[in-house]
């Protein structure tokens, strides 16, 4: 719900998702509440942080732990580690990070799951895990990370 935030930025690498979200949030975009950004988050996230770092005192990052089909390993397609590095190396202070879909075992083989957990701890983040079984074959897990 865009009414709960001052501004929402959505970075989409796939043109079909960018077009869908641009249409879905067209009224919020007109009001200046949503800003759609097209391109790889490994580049665009730095630009967004530069734009907001002086304006916002609290920031929620919602990151997906999967790629287009949930199993890609290319850094532009599955940029989670790079996104976290960008956030950790920024000058932002009051940060909450939500990482969606992180628990899927097939994905854990494609990227460094344990490395991500160690990186969160190393950067003084605590985390809470939320699990929801959406159907008998799929567990949705979100990790909410916050600075100590």
GROMACS .gro file of N, CA, C and O in nm, residues 47-145:
model
  396
   47UNK      N    1   2.190   0.419  -0.774
   47UNK     CA    2   2.131   0.546  -0.816
   47UNK      C    3   2.014   0.587  -0.727
   47UNK      O    4   2.001   0.703  -0.688
   48UNK      N    5   1.930   0.490  -0.692
   48UNK     CA    6   1.816   0.519  -0.605
   48UNK      C    7   1.865   0.562  -0.467
   48UNK      O    8   1.816   0.660  -0.409
   49UNK      N    9   1.963   0.493  -0.412
   49UNK     CA   10   2.017   0.529  -0.280
   49UNK      C   11   2.075   0.669  -0.283
   49UNK      O   12   2.054   0.748  -0.190
   50UNK      N   13   2.147   0.704  -0.389
   50UNK     CA   14   2.201   0.840  -0.401
   50UNK      C   15   2.090   0.944  -0.400
   50UNK      O   16   2.103   1.049  -0.339
   51UNK      N   17   1.979   0.912  -0.465
   51UNK     CA   18   1.866   1.005  -0.473
   51UNK      C   19   1.796   1.021  -0.338
   51UNK      O   20   1.752   1.130  -0.303
   52UNK      N   21   1.786   0.914  -0.260
   52UNK     CA   22   1.706   0.919  -0.137
   52UNK      C   23   1.786   0.941  -0.010
   52UNK      O   24   1.728   0.973   0.093
   53UNK      N   25   1.917   0.928  -0.015
   53UNK     CA   26   1.994   0.925   0.110
   53UNK      C   27   1.982   1.051   0.194
   53UNK      O   28   1.991   1.045   0.315
   54UNK      N   29   1.960   1.165   0.132
   54UNK     CA   30   1.946   1.290   0.207
   54UNK      C   31   1.800   1.319   0.244
   54UNK      O   32   1.773   1.406   0.325
   55UNK      N   33   1.706   1.247   0.183
   55UNK     CA   34   1.564   1.279   0.199
   55UNK      C   35   1.493   1.192   0.300
   55UNK      O   36   1.395   1.235   0.361
   56UNK      N   37   1.536   1.069   0.316
   56UNK     CA   38   1.462   0.973   0.398
   56UNK      C   39   1.540   0.937   0.524
   56UNK      O   40   1.661   0.919   0.519
   57UNK      N   41   1.469   0.925   0.635
   57UNK     CA   42   1.536   0.885   0.758
   57UNK      C   43   1.516   0.737   0.791
   57UNK      O   44   1.593   0.680   0.866
   58UNK      N   45   1.416   0.674   0.736
   58UNK     CA   46   1.393   0.531   0.754
   58UNK      C   47   1.360   0.469   0.619
   58UNK      O   48   1.278   0.523   0.544
   59UNK      N   49   1.423   0.357   0.590
   59UNK     CA   50   1.406   0.296   0.459
   59UNK      C   51   1.383   0.146   0.475
   59UNK      O   52   1.453   0.078   0.550
   60UNK      N   53   1.284   0.097   0.402
   60UNK     CA   54   1.256  -0.047   0.394
   60UNK      C   55   1.295  -0.093   0.255
   60UNK      O   56   1.248  -0.038   0.155
   61UNK      N   57   1.385  -0.191   0.248
   61UNK     CA   58   1.420  -0.255   0.121
   61UNK      C   59   1.350  -0.390   0.117
   61UNK      O   60   1.365  -0.469   0.210
   62UNK      N   61   1.276  -0.416   0.010
   62UNK     CA   62   1.213  -0.548  -0.010
   62UNK      C   63   1.287  -0.612  -0.127
   62UNK      O   64   1.276  -0.568  -0.240
   63UNK      N   65   1.363  -0.716  -0.098
   63UNK     CA   66   1.445  -0.781  -0.199
   63UNK      C   67   1.391  -0.921  -0.226
   63UNK      O   68   1.351  -0.992  -0.134
   64UNK      N   69   1.391  -0.961  -0.352
   64UNK     CA   70   1.354  -1.096  -0.389
   64UNK      C   71   1.479  -1.182  -0.396
   64UNK      O   72   1.581  -1.140  -0.451
   65UNK      N   73   1.469  -1.304  -0.345
   65UNK     CA   74   1.583  -1.395  -0.346
   65UNK      C   75   1.582  -1.486  -0.468
   65UNK      O   76   1.655  -1.583  -0.474
   66UNK      N   77   1.499  -1.454  -0.565
   66UNK     CA   78   1.493  -1.540  -0.683
   66UNK      C   79   1.496  -1.456  -0.809
   66UNK      O   80   1.476  -1.335  -0.807
   67UNK      N   81   1.522  -1.525  -0.918
   67UNK     CA   82   1.523  -1.458  -1.047
   67UNK      C   83   1.390  -1.474  -1.119
   67UNK      O   84   1.287  -1.501  -1.057
   68UNK      N   85   1.395  -1.460  -1.249
   68UNK     CA   86   1.273  -1.460  -1.330
   68UNK      C   87   1.188  -1.584  -1.307
   68UNK      O   88   1.068  -1.576  -1.291
   69UNK      N   89   1.253  -1.700  -1.305
   69UNK     CA   90   1.179  -1.825  -1.285
   69UNK      C   91   1.216  -1.891  -1.153
   69UNK      O   92   1.180  -2.004  -1.129
   70UNK      N   93   1.290  -1.818  -1.071
   70UNK     CA   94   1.323  -1.870  -0.939
   70UNK      C   95   1.447  -1.955  -0.932
   70UNK      O   96   1.482  -2.003  -0.826
   71UNK      N   97   1.518  -1.976  -1.044
   71UNK     CA   98   1.633  -2.065  -1.035
   71UNK      C   99   1.755  -2.017  -1.114
   71UNK      O  100   1.847  -2.093  -1.133
   72UNK      N  101   1.757  -1.893  -1.157
   72UNK     CA  102   1.872  -1.844  -1.232
   72UNK      C  103   1.988  -1.814  -1.138
   72UNK      O  104   1.968  -1.782  -1.022
   73UNK      N  105   2.109  -1.819  -1.188
   73UNK     CA  106   2.225  -1.789  -1.105
   73UNK      C  107   2.304  -1.669  -1.156
   73UNK      O  108   2.400  -1.628  -1.094
   74UNK      N  109   2.267  -1.612  -1.266
   74UNK     CA  110   2.334  -1.494  -1.320
   74UNK      C  111   2.315  -1.377  -1.223
   74UNK      O  112   2.206  -1.354  -1.172
   75UNK      N  113   2.421  -1.299  -1.195
   75UNK     CA  114   2.414  -1.190  -1.097
   75UNK      C  115   2.313  -1.083  -1.133
   75UNK      O  116   2.256  -1.021  -1.044
   76UNK      N  117   2.290  -1.055  -1.262
   76UNK     CA  118   2.189  -0.957  -1.297
   76UNK      C  119   2.049  -1.014  -1.280
   76UNK      O  120   1.954  -0.941  -1.257
   77UNK      N  121   2.035  -1.145  -1.293
   77UNK     CA  122   1.906  -1.210  -1.278
   77UNK      C  123   1.879  -1.240  -1.131
   77UNK      O  124   1.769  -1.228  -1.083
   78UNK      N  125   1.983  -1.280  -1.056
   78UNK     CA  126   1.970  -1.309  -0.913
   78UNK      C  127   2.069  -1.221  -0.837
   78UNK      O  128   2.174  -1.266  -0.794
   79UNK      N  129   2.035  -1.095  -0.819
   79UNK     CA  130   2.133  -0.999  -0.768
   79UNK      C  131   2.135  -0.983  -0.615
   79UNK      O  132   2.191  -0.885  -0.565
   80UNK      N  133   2.079  -1.073  -0.540
   80UNK     CA  134   2.062  -1.054  -0.396
   80UNK      C  135   2.192  -1.018  -0.324
   80UNK      O  136   2.195  -0.922  -0.247
   81UNK      N  137   2.298  -1.094  -0.347
   81UNK     CA  138   2.424  -1.065  -0.278
   81UNK      C  139   2.476  -0.926  -0.313
   81UNK      O  140   2.522  -0.852  -0.226
   82UNK      N  141   2.466  -0.890  -0.440
   82UNK     CA  142   2.512  -0.758  -0.485
   82UNK      C  143   2.425  -0.647  -0.423
   82UNK      O  144   2.476  -0.544  -0.378
   83UNK      N  145   2.294  -0.669  -0.419
   83UNK     CA  146   2.205  -0.569  -0.358
   83UNK      C  147   2.239  -0.547  -0.211
   83UNK      O  148   2.244  -0.433  -0.164
   84UNK      N  149   2.264  -0.657  -0.139
   84UNK     CA  150   2.300  -0.644   0.002
   84UNK      C  151   2.432  -0.569   0.018
   84UNK      O  152   2.444  -0.483   0.106
   85UNK      N  153   2.531  -0.598  -0.065
   85UNK     CA  154   2.658  -0.526  -0.059
   85UNK      C  155   2.637  -0.376  -0.080
   85UNK      O  156   2.697  -0.294  -0.011
   86UNK      N  157   2.554  -0.341  -0.176
   86UNK     CA  158   2.526  -0.199  -0.204
   86UNK      C  159   2.462  -0.133  -0.081
   86UNK      O  160   2.501  -0.023  -0.041
   87UNK      N  161   2.365  -0.200  -0.021
   87UNK     CA  162   2.299  -0.145   0.098
   87UNK      C  163   2.397  -0.134   0.214
   87UNK      O  164   2.405  -0.030   0.281
   88UNK      N  165   2.475  -0.239   0.240
   88UNK     CA  166   2.570  -0.239   0.350
   88UNK      C  167   2.675  -0.129   0.334
   88UNK      O  168   2.721  -0.072   0.432
   89UNK      N  169   2.715  -0.101   0.211
   89UNK     CA  170   2.819  -0.002   0.186
   89UNK      C  171   2.765   0.140   0.169
   89UNK      O  172   2.842   0.231   0.142
   90UNK      N  173   2.636   0.157   0.185
   90UNK     CA  174   2.578   0.291   0.173
   90UNK      C  175   2.591   0.363   0.308
   90UNK      O  176   2.625   0.304   0.409
   91UNK      N  177   2.560   0.492   0.306
   91UNK     CA  178   2.564   0.570   0.429
   91UNK      C  179   2.428   0.576   0.498
   91UNK      O  180   2.410   0.650   0.593
   92UNK      N  181   2.333   0.495   0.451
   92UNK     CA  182   2.199   0.495   0.509
   92UNK      C  183   2.203   0.442   0.651
   92UNK      O  184   2.280   0.352   0.682
   93UNK      N  185   2.115   0.496   0.735
   93UNK     CA  186   2.117   0.458   0.877
   93UNK      C  187   2.002   0.366   0.916
   93UNK      O  188   2.024   0.252   0.948
   94UNK      N  189   1.882   0.414   0.919
   94UNK     CA  190   1.767   0.336   0.968
   94UNK      C  191   1.712   0.249   0.857
   94UNK      O  192   1.626   0.289   0.782
   95UNK      N  193   1.764   0.127   0.853
   95UNK     CA  194   1.733   0.037   0.742
   95UNK      C  195   1.665  -0.089   0.795
   95UNK      O  196   1.708  -0.147   0.895
   96UNK      N  197   1.561  -0.129   0.726
   96UNK     CA  198   1.502  -0.262   0.745
   96UNK      C  199   1.509  -0.329   0.608
   96UNK      O  200   1.479  -0.267   0.506
   97UNK      N  201   1.550  -0.454   0.606
   97UNK     CA  202   1.560  -0.529   0.482
   97UNK      C  203   1.469  -0.651   0.493
   97UNK      O  204   1.480  -0.728   0.588
   98UNK      N  205   1.380  -0.667   0.398
   98UNK     CA  206   1.297  -0.787   0.390
   98UNK      C  207   1.347  -0.866   0.268
   98UNK      O  208   1.361  -0.810   0.159
   99UNK      N  209   1.378  -0.993   0.289
   99UNK     CA  210   1.424  -1.079   0.180
   99UNK      C  211   1.318  -1.186   0.160
   99UNK      O  212   1.294  -1.269   0.247
  100UNK      N  213   1.254  -1.182   0.044
  100UNK     CA  214   1.142  -1.269   0.012
  100UNK      C  215   1.189  -1.394  -0.061
  100UNK      O  216   1.285  -1.388  -0.139
  101UNK      N  217   1.125  -1.506  -0.034
  101UNK     CA  218   1.150  -1.633  -0.105
  101UNK      C  219   1.292  -1.686  -0.086
  101UNK      O  220   1.349  -1.746  -0.177
  102UNK      N  221   1.348  -1.670   0.031
  102UNK     CA  222   1.487  -1.709   0.050
  102UNK      C  223   1.505  -1.858   0.084
  102UNK      O  224   1.613  -1.912   0.069
  103UNK      N  225   1.400  -1.927   0.125
  103UNK     CA  226   1.417  -2.062   0.180
  103UNK      C  227   1.417  -2.175   0.078
  103UNK      O  228   1.454  -2.285   0.111
  104UNK      N  229   1.377  -2.151  -0.042
  104UNK     CA  230   1.361  -2.260  -0.138
  104UNK      C  231   1.492  -2.336  -0.158
  104UNK      O  232   1.591  -2.279  -0.198
  105UNK      N  233   1.494  -2.467  -0.129
  105UNK     CA  234   1.619  -2.543  -0.136
  105UNK      C  235   1.684  -2.543  -0.273
  105UNK      O  236   1.807  -2.545  -0.284
  106UNK      N  237   1.608  -2.541  -0.381
  106UNK     CA  238   1.668  -2.538  -0.515
  106UNK      C  239   1.743  -2.408  -0.536
  106UNK      O  240   1.844  -2.404  -0.603
  107UNK      N  241   1.694  -2.299  -0.480
  107UNK     CA  242   1.762  -2.170  -0.493
  107UNK      C  243   1.888  -2.166  -0.411
  107UNK      O  244   1.985  -2.101  -0.448
  108UNK      N  245   1.887  -2.231  -0.295
  108UNK     CA  246   2.004  -2.226  -0.208
  108UNK      C  247   2.127  -2.286  -0.275
  108UNK      O  248   2.239  -2.247  -0.244
  109UNK      N  249   2.108  -2.378  -0.368
  109UNK     CA  250   2.220  -2.435  -0.441
  109UNK      C  251   2.273  -2.336  -0.544
  109UNK      O  252   2.389  -2.342  -0.583
  110UNK      N  253   2.190  -2.244  -0.591
  110UNK     CA  254   2.229  -2.152  -0.698
  110UNK      C  255   2.301  -2.028  -0.647
  110UNK      O  256   2.366  -1.960  -0.722
  111UNK      N  257   2.283  -1.993  -0.521
  111UNK     CA  258   2.352  -1.878  -0.467
  111UNK      C  259   2.394  -1.905  -0.324
  111UNK      O  260   2.357  -2.004  -0.265
  112UNK      N  261   2.467  -1.819  -0.267
  112UNK     CA  262   2.535  -1.839  -0.141
  112UNK      C  263   2.445  -1.808  -0.022
  112UNK      O  264   2.457  -1.705   0.042
  113UNK      N  265   2.354  -1.898   0.010
  113UNK     CA  266   2.258  -1.880   0.120
  113UNK      C  267   2.330  -1.855   0.252
  113UNK      O  268   2.302  -1.759   0.323
  114UNK      N  269   2.424  -1.944   0.287
  114UNK     CA  270   2.496  -1.927   0.414
  114UNK      C  271   2.581  -1.801   0.414
  114UNK      O  272   2.593  -1.734   0.516
  115UNK      N  273   2.638  -1.769   0.300
  115UNK     CA  274   2.716  -1.645   0.289
  115UNK      C  275   2.631  -1.522   0.315
  115UNK      O  276   2.675  -1.425   0.377
  116UNK      N  277   2.507  -1.526   0.268
  116UNK     CA  278   2.415  -1.414   0.291
  116UNK      C  279   2.384  -1.402   0.440
  116UNK      O  280   2.386  -1.292   0.497
  117UNK      N  281   2.358  -1.513   0.506
  117UNK     CA  282   2.331  -1.510   0.650
  117UNK      C  283   2.452  -1.457   0.727
  117UNK      O  284   2.439  -1.375   0.816
  118UNK      N  285   2.572  -1.504   0.690
  118UNK     CA  286   2.694  -1.456   0.756
  118UNK      C  287   2.715  -1.308   0.731
  118UNK      O  288   2.757  -1.233   0.820
  119UNK      N  289   2.685  -1.263   0.610
  119UNK     CA  290   2.699  -1.122   0.576
  119UNK      C  291   2.606  -1.035   0.658
  119UNK      O  292   2.643  -0.927   0.704
  120UNK      N  293   2.483  -1.080   0.678
  120UNK     CA  294   2.389  -1.005   0.763
  120UNK      C  295   2.443  -0.993   0.904
  120UNK      O  296   2.442  -0.885   0.964
  121UNK      N  297   2.493  -1.104   0.959
  121UNK     CA  298   2.547  -1.101   1.095
  121UNK      C  299   2.671  -1.012   1.103
  121UNK      O  300   2.687  -0.934   1.197
  122UNK      N  301   2.758  -1.024   1.005
  122UNK     CA  302   2.881  -0.944   1.002
  122UNK      C  303   2.851  -0.795   1.000
  122UNK      O  304   2.924  -0.714   1.058
  123UNK      N  305   2.744  -0.757   0.935
  123UNK     CA  306   2.706  -0.617   0.925
  123UNK      C  307   2.608  -0.576   1.036
  123UNK      O  308   2.539  -0.475   1.026
  124UNK      N  309   2.606  -0.655   1.144
  124UNK     CA  310   2.528  -0.627   1.265
  124UNK      C  311   2.377  -0.622   1.242
  124UNK      O  312   2.308  -0.541   1.303
  125UNK      N  313   2.327  -0.708   1.155
  125UNK     CA  314   2.183  -0.720   1.136
  125UNK      C  315   2.133  -0.841   1.213
  125UNK      O  316   2.195  -0.947   1.211
  126UNK      N  317   2.023  -0.823   1.281
  126UNK     CA  318   1.950  -0.935   1.338
  126UNK      C  319   1.841  -0.968   1.238
  126UNK      O  320   1.805  -0.885   1.156
  127UNK      N  321   1.788  -1.089   1.244
  127UNK     CA  322   1.680  -1.121   1.151
  127UNK      C  323   1.576  -1.211   1.213
  127UNK      O  324   1.603  -1.287   1.305
  128UNK      N  325   1.456  -1.194   1.165
  128UNK     CA  326   1.340  -1.272   1.205
  128UNK      C  327   1.295  -1.345   1.079
  128UNK      O  328   1.288  -1.285   0.972
  129UNK      N  329   1.262  -1.472   1.092
  129UNK     CA  330   1.216  -1.549   0.977
  129UNK      C  331   1.066  -1.573   0.989
  129UNK      O  332   1.017  -1.611   1.094
  130UNK      N  333   0.997  -1.549   0.881
  130UNK     CA  334   0.853  -1.573   0.873
  130UNK      C  335   0.828  -1.677   0.766
  130UNK      O  336   0.871  -1.660   0.651
  131UNK      N  337   0.765  -1.787   0.801
  131UNK     CA  338   0.733  -1.894   0.707
  131UNK      C  339   0.583  -1.903   0.687
  131UNK      O  340   0.507  -1.894   0.782
  132UNK      N  341   0.544  -1.925   0.564
  132UNK     CA  342   0.403  -1.945   0.533
  132UNK      C  343   0.394  -2.054   0.427
  132UNK      O  344   0.455  -2.044   0.321
  133UNK      N  345   0.317  -2.156   0.454
  133UNK     CA  346   0.298  -2.262   0.357
  133UNK      C  347   0.183  -2.222   0.266
  133UNK      O  348   0.069  -2.215   0.308
  134UNK      N  349   0.215  -2.190   0.140
  134UNK     CA  350   0.113  -2.143   0.046
  134UNK      C  351   0.034  -2.257  -0.015
  134UNK      O  352  -0.080  -2.242  -0.051
  135UNK      N  353   0.099  -2.370  -0.032
  135UNK     CA  354   0.033  -2.491  -0.080
  135UNK      C  355   0.120  -2.609  -0.036
  135UNK      O  356   0.227  -2.588   0.019
  136UNK      N  357   0.077  -2.731  -0.057
  136UNK     CA  358   0.155  -2.846  -0.006
  136UNK      C  359   0.298  -2.854  -0.061
  136UNK      O  360   0.382  -2.919  -0.001
  137UNK      N  361   0.327  -2.788  -0.172
  137UNK     CA  362   0.460  -2.800  -0.233
  137UNK      C  363   0.543  -2.674  -0.222
  137UNK      O  364   0.655  -2.670  -0.269
  138UNK      N  365   0.490  -2.570  -0.162
  138UNK     CA  366   0.562  -2.443  -0.161
  138UNK      C  367   0.555  -2.378  -0.024
  138UNK      O  368   0.449  -2.356   0.032
  139UNK      N  369   0.672  -2.348   0.031
  139UNK     CA  370   0.681  -2.271   0.154
  139UNK      C  371   0.738  -2.135   0.118
  139UNK      O  372   0.842  -2.126   0.054
  140UNK      N  373   0.670  -2.031   0.157
  140UNK     CA  374   0.718  -1.896   0.132
  140UNK      C  375   0.787  -1.849   0.259
  140UNK      O  376   0.731  -1.858   0.367
  141UNK      N  377   0.909  -1.804   0.246
  141UNK     CA  378   0.982  -1.756   0.363
  141UNK      C  379   1.029  -1.614   0.337
  141UNK      O  380   1.081  -1.583   0.231
  142UNK      N  381   1.008  -1.530   0.435
  142UNK     CA  382   1.057  -1.393   0.431
  142UNK      C  383   1.145  -1.373   0.553
  142UNK      O  384   1.109  -1.414   0.664
  143UNK      N  385   1.261  -1.313   0.532
  143UNK     CA  386   1.348  -1.278   0.643
  143UNK      C  387   1.343  -1.127   0.657
  143UNK      O  388   1.366  -1.054   0.561
  144UNK      N  389   1.313  -1.082   0.777
  144UNK     CA  390   1.312  -0.939   0.808
  144UNK      C  391   1.440  -0.910   0.884
  144UNK      O  392   1.466  -0.968   0.989
  145UNK      N  393   1.522  -0.820   0.829
  145UNK     CA  394   1.653  -0.789   0.887
  145UNK      C  395   1.654  -0.645   0.936
  145UNK      O  396   1.601  -0.557   0.871
   0.00000   0.00000   0.00000
